[in-house]
Tab-separated table of C-alpha atoms in Angstrom:
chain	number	residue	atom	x	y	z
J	1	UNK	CA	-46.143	-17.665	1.916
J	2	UNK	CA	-49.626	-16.420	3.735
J	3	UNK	CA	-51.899	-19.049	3.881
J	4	UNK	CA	-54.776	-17.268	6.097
J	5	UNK	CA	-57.990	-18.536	4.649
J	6	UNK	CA	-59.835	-15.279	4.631
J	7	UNK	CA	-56.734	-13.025	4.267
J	8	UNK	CA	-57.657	-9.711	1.659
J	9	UNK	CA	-55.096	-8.937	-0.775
J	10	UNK	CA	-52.112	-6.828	2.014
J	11	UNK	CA	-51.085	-3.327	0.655
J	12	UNK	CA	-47.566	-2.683	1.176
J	13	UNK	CA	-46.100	1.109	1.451
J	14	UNK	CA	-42.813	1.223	-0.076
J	15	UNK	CA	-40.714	4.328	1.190
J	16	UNK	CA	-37.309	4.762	-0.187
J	17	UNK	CA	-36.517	8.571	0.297
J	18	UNK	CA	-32.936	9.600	1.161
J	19	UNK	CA	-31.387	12.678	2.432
J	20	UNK	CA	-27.754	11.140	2.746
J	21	UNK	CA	-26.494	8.650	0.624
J	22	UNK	CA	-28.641	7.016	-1.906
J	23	UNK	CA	-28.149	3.921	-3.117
J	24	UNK	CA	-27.929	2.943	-6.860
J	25	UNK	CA	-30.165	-0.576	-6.343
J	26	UNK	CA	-33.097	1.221	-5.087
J	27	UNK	CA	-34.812	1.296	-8.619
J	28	UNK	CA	-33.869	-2.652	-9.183
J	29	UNK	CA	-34.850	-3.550	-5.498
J	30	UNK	CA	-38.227	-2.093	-5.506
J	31	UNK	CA	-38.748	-4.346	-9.100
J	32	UNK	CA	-37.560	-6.843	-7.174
J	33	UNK	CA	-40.339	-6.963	-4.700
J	34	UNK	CA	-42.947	-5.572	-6.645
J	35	UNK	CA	-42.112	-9.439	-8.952
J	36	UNK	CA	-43.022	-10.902	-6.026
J	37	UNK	CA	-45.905	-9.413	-4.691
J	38	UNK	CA	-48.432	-12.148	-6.019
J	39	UNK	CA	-46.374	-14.312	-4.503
J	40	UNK	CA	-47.117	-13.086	-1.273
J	41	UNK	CA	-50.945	-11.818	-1.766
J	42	UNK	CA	-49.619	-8.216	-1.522
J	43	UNK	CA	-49.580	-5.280	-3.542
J	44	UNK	CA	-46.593	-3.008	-3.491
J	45	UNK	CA	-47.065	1.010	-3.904
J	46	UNK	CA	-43.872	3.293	-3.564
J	47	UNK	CA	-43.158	6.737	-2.502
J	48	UNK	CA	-40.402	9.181	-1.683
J	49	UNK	CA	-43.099	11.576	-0.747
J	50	UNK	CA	-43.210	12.704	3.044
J	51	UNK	CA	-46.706	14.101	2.054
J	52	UNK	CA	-47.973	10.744	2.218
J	53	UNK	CA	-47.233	9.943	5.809
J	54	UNK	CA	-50.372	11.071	7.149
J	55	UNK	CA	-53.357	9.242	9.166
J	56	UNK	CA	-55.548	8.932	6.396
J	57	UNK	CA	-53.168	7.760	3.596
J	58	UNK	CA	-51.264	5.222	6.009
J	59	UNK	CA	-54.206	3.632	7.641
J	60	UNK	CA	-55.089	1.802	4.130
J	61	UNK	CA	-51.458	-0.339	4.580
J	62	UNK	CA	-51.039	-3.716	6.216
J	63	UNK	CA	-46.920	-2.664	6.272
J	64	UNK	CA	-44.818	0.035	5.617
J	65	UNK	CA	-41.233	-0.925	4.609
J	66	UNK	CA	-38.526	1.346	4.403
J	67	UNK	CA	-35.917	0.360	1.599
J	68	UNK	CA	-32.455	1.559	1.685
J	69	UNK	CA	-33.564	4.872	3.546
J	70	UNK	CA	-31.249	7.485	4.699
J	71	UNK	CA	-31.378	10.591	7.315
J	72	UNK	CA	-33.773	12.413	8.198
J	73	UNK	CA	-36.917	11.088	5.804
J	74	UNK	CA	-39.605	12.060	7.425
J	75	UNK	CA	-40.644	16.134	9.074
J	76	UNK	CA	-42.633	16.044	12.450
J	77	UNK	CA	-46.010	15.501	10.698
J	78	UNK	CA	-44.584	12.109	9.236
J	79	UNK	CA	-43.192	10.744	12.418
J	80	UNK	CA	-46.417	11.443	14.542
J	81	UNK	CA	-47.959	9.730	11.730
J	82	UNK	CA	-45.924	7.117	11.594
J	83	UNK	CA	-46.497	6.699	15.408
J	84	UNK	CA	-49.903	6.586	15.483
J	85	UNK	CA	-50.082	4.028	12.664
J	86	UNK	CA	-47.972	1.443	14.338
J	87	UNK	CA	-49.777	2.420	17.881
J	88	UNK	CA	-52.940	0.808	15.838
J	89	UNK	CA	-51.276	-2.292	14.880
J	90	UNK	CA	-49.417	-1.457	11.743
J	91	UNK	CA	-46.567	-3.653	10.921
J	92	UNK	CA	-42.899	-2.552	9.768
J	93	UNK	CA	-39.721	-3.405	7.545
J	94	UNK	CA	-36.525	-2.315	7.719
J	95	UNK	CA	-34.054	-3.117	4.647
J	96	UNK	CA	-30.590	-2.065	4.564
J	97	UNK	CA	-29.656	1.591	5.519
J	98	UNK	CA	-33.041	1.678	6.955
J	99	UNK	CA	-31.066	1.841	9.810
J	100	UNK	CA	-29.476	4.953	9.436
J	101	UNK	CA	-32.444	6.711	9.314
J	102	UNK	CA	-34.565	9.360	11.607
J	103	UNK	CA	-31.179	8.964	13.981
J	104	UNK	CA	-32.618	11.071	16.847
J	105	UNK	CA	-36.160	9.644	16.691
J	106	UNK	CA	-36.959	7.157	19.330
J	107	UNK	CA	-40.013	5.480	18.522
J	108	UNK	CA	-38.408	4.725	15.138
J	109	UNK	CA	-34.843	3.495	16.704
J	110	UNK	CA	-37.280	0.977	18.880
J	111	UNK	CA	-39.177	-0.600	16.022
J	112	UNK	CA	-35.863	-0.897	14.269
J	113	UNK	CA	-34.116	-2.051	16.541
J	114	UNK	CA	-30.684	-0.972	16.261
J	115	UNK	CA	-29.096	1.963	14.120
J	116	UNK	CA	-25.997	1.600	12.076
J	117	UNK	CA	-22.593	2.097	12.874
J	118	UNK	CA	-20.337	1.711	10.134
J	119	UNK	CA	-19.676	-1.224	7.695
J	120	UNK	CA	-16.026	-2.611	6.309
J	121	UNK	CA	-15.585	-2.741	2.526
J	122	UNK	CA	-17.630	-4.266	0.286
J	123	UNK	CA	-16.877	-8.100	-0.127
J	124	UNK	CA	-17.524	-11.733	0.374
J	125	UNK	CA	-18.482	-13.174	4.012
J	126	UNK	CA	-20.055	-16.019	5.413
J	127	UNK	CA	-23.731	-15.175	7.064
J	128	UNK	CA	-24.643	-17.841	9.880
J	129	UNK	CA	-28.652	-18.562	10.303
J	130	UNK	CA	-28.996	-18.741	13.148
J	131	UNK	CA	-32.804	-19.739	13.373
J	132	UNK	CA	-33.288	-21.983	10.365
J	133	UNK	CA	-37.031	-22.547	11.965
J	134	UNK	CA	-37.915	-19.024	10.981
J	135	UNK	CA	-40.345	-18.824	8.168
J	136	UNK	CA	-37.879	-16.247	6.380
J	137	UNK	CA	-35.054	-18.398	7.150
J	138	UNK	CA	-36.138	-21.701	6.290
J	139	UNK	CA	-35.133	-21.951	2.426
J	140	UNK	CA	-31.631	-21.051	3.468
J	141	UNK	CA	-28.524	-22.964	3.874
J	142	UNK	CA	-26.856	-22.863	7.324
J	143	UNK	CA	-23.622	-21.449	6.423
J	144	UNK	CA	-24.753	-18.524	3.707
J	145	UNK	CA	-22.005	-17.094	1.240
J	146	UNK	CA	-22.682	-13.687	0.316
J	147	UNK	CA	-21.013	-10.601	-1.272
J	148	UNK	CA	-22.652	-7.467	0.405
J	149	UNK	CA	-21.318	-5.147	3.719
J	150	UNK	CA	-21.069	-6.445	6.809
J	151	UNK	CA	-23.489	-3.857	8.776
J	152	UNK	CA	-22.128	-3.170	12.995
J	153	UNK	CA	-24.487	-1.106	14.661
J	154	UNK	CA	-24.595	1.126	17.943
J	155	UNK	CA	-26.364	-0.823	20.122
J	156	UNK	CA	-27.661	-4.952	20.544
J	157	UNK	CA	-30.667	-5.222	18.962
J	158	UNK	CA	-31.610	-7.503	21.270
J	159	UNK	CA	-31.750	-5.523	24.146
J	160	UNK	CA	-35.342	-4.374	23.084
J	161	UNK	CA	-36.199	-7.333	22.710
J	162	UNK	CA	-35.221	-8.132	19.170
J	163	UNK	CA	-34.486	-12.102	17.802
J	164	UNK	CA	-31.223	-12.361	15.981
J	165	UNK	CA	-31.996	-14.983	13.073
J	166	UNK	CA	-28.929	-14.204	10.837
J	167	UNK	CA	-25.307	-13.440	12.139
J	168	UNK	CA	-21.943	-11.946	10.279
J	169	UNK	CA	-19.337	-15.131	11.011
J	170	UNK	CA	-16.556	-12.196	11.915
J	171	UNK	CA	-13.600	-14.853	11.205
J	172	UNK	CA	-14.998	-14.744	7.661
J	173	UNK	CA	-14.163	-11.181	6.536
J	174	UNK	CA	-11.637	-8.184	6.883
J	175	UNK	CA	-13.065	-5.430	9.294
J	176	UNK	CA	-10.750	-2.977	11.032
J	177	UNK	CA	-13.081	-0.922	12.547
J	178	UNK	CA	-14.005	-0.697	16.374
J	179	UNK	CA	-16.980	-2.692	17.221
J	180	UNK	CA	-19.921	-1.119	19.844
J	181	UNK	CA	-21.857	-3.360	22.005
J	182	UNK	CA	-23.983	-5.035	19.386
J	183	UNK	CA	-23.651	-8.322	21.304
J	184	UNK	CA	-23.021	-11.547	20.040
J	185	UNK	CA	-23.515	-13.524	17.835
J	186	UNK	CA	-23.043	-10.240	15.368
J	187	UNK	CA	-26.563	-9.298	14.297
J	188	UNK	CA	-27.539	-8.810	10.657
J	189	UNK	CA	-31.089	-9.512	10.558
J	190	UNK	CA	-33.775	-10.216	13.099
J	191	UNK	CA	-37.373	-10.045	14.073
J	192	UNK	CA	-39.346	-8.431	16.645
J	193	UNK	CA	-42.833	-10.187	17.392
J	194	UNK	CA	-44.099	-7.339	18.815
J	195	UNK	CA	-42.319	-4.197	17.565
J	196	UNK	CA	-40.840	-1.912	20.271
J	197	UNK	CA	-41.827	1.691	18.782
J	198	UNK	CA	-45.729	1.049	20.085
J	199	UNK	CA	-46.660	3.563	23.130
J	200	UNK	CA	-48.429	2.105	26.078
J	201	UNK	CA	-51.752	0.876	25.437
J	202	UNK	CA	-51.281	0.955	21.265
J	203	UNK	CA	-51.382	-2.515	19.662
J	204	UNK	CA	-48.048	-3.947	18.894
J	205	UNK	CA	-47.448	-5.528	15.742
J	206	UNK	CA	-44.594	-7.097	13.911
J	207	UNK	CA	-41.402	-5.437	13.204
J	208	UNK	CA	-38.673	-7.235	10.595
J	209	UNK	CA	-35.168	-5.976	9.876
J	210	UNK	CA	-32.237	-7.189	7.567
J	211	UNK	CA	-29.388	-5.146	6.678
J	212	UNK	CA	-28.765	-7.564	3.968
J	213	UNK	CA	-28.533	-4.517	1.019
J	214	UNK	CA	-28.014	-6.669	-2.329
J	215	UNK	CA	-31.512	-7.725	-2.897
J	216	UNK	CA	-32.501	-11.444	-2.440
J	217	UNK	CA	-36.241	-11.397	-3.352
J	218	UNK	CA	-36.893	-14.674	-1.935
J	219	UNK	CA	-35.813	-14.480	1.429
J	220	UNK	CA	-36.739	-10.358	1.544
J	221	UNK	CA	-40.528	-11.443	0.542
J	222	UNK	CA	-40.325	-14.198	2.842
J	223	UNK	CA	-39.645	-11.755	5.573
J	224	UNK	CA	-42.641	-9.040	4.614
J	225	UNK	CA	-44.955	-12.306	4.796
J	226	UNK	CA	-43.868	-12.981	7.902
J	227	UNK	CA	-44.791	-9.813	9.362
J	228	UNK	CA	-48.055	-9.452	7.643
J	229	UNK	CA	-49.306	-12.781	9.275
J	230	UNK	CA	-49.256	-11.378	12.905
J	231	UNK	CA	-52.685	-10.829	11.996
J	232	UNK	CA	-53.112	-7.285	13.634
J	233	UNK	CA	-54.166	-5.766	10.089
J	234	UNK	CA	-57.208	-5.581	7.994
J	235	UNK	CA	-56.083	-8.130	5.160
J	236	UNK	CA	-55.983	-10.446	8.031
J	237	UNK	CA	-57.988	-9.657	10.590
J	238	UNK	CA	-61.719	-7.261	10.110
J	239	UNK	CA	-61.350	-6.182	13.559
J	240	UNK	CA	-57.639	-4.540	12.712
J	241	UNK	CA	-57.870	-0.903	12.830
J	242	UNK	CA	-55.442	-0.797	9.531
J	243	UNK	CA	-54.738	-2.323	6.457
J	244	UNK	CA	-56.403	-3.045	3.505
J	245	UNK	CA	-60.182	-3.819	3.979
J	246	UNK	CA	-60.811	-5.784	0.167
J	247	UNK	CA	-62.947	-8.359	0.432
J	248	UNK	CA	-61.624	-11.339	1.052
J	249	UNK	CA	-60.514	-14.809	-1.111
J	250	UNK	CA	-64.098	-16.234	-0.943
J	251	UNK	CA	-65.578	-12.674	-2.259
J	252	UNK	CA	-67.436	-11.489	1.207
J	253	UNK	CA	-66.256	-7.528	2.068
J	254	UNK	CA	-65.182	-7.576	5.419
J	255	UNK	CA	-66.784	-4.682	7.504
J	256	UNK	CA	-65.169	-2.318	9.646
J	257	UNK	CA	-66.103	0.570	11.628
J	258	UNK	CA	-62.785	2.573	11.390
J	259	UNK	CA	-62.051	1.878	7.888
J	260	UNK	CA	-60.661	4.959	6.101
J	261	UNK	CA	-62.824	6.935	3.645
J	262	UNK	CA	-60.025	6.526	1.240
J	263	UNK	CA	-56.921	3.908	1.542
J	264	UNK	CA	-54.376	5.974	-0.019
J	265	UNK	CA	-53.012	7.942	-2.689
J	266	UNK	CA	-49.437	7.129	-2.699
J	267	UNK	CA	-48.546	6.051	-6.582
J	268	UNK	CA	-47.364	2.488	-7.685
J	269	UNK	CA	-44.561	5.144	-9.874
J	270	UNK	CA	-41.992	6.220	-7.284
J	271	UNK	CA	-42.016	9.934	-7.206
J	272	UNK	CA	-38.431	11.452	-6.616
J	273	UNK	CA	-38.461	13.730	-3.733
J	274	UNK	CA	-35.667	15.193	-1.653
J	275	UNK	CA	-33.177	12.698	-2.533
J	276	UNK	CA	-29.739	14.809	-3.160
J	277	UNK	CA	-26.935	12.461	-1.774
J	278	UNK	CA	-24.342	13.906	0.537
J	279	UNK	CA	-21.701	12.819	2.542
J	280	UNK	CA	-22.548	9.922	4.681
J	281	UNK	CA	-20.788	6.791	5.984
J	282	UNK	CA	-23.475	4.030	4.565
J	283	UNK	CA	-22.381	2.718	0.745
C-alpha cells in the first residue's frame, strides 16, 4: 500500500483491447481491480479505444496497464504516444497476454520485457517467489500453488535488465513444448526499476509484469502500487511531468507548469472496440 504523505489520488489507464484472442476474464479482472482501487489511492478508468492514446489524454495517468492484451492494439499514433508518455516518466503494467502484444514494436518489447512464446495446458503448478522482500511479493507463501498457464517466452527478461521475483518450478507441471532462452530460474513475473522502453535522455520510470492470467487482486494491486511509488508522477511527485495533479491528502493543489488542460476522457465503462478474436496461440 502507498504511504507517500502528500501522494494525490493516482489515475490508472486500463487498456484491454484485443485483436487476437480475447480472453473471457477480462470483464471480471477489470472488477477485480477497480474493488481495489481505494485500497491503493488509485482510480481505475478503462478503454479499448486506440483514440485515447494520445499526448493529451495520457499525460493525466500516473500508469497505464495493459490487461490481457493481444496483437496489434495500438496504430502508429498510439505507439508514438505511448512513447512519449513513458519518455516523461510514465509508469507501466503488463498482465497476462500483455505480452503478446505490439510483437514488432520495440520500445514496447523493452518496457515489457519479454514477449510470449507459447504456454502448456491449462493446470495446476507450483510458482517459486523468488524475492519474498518485494513489496508485491511479500504476502505470499514461498512455494505458491496455482491453477493458471505456465507462460515461456522468446527471450530472458532479464537481459534488459528485468528482476525475476516469481518463477514456474518446471518439475511441477507437464510441458512438452521446446523452451527458448528465457534463462533460469523460469520467469513468470518481474519488475523493472527503471523500465527499458525510455529513449535517451526521457525519464525512466517503473515497469511491472506478471503473466499470472487468473486474477489475484491482492498481489496484482500490490504490484500497480509498487510501480506508482517510483515517484516520477504527479500523484507523487509536483515536479512529474504526468499523472494526476489533484490536490493532495492535506487539501493543498499541487502546481505544475506542464499540467494538461484536460486529464483525460477515457470512460470508467469499457468501450468495446476492435476486439474480434482470431486464431492465436495465447488461451
Amino acid at each position: 500500500m502507498l504511504t507517500t504523505a502528500n501522494a494525490a489520488k493516482a489515475r490508472i489507464l486500463i487498456y484491454s483491447a484485443t485483436r487476437d484472442f480475447r480472453h473471457d476474464s477480462i470483464p471480471t479482472a477489470i472488477e477485480a481491480l477497480k474493488a481495489k482501487q481505494d485500497a491503493i489511492n488509485a482510480q481505475f478508468d478503462n478503454t479499448e479505444d486506440q483514440t485515447q492514446f494520445t499526448d493529451d489524454n495520457l499525460s493525466g495517468f500516473d500508469t497505464i496497464l495493459f490487461l490481457s492484451t493481444t496483437g496489434e492494439v495500438l496504430d502508429q499514433a498510439g505507439k508514438d504516444a505511448f512513447q512519449k508518455y513513458l519518455d516523461l516518466g510514465g509508469t507501466f503494467v503488463g498482465i497476462h497476454s500483455a505480452s503478446d502484444t505490439l510483437r514488432n514494436t520495440t520500445f514496447y518489447i523493452n518496457e515489457l520485457g519479454a514477449l510470449f512464446d507459447y504456454h502448456p495446458v491449462l493446470q495446476n503448478f507450483t510458482v517459486d517467489v523468488v524475492d519474498t522482500t518485494h513489496p508485491s511479493t511479500s504476502m505470499l507463501p514461498v512455494i505458491w500453488n496455482v491453477q493458471d498457464e505456465a507462460y515461456n517466452f522468446k527471450s530472458d527478461p532479464r537481459g534488459i535488465g528485468a528482476t525475476v521475483i516469481l518463477a514456474a518450478n518446471e518439475s511441477s507441471y507437464i510441458d512438452t513444448g521446446v523452451h527458448q532462452n528465457q534463462g533460469t530460474p523460469h520467469p513468470l513475473a518481474w519488475f523493472q526499476e527503471k523500465g527499458a522502453g525510455v529513449e535517451s535522455g526521457g525519464v525512466a520510470g517503473r515497469s511491472f509484469y506478471t503473466s499470472l492470467g487468473h486474477l489475484n487482486e491482492t498481489w496484482h494491486a500490490r504490484g500497480i502500487s509498487w510501480v506508482l511509488s517510483g515517484n516520477t508522477t504527479r500523484a507523487f511527485n509536483s515536479s512529474g511531468l504526468v499523472g494526476n495533479a489533484q490536490s493532495d491528502i492535506s487539501g493543498s493543489a499541487q502546481s505544475n507548469s506542464n499540467a494538461p488542460s484536460k486529464t483525460g476522457s477515457t470512460s470508467s465503462t469499457s468501450t468495446t472496440g476492435n476486439s474480434q478474436p482470431a486464431n492465436s496461440q495465447v488461451s
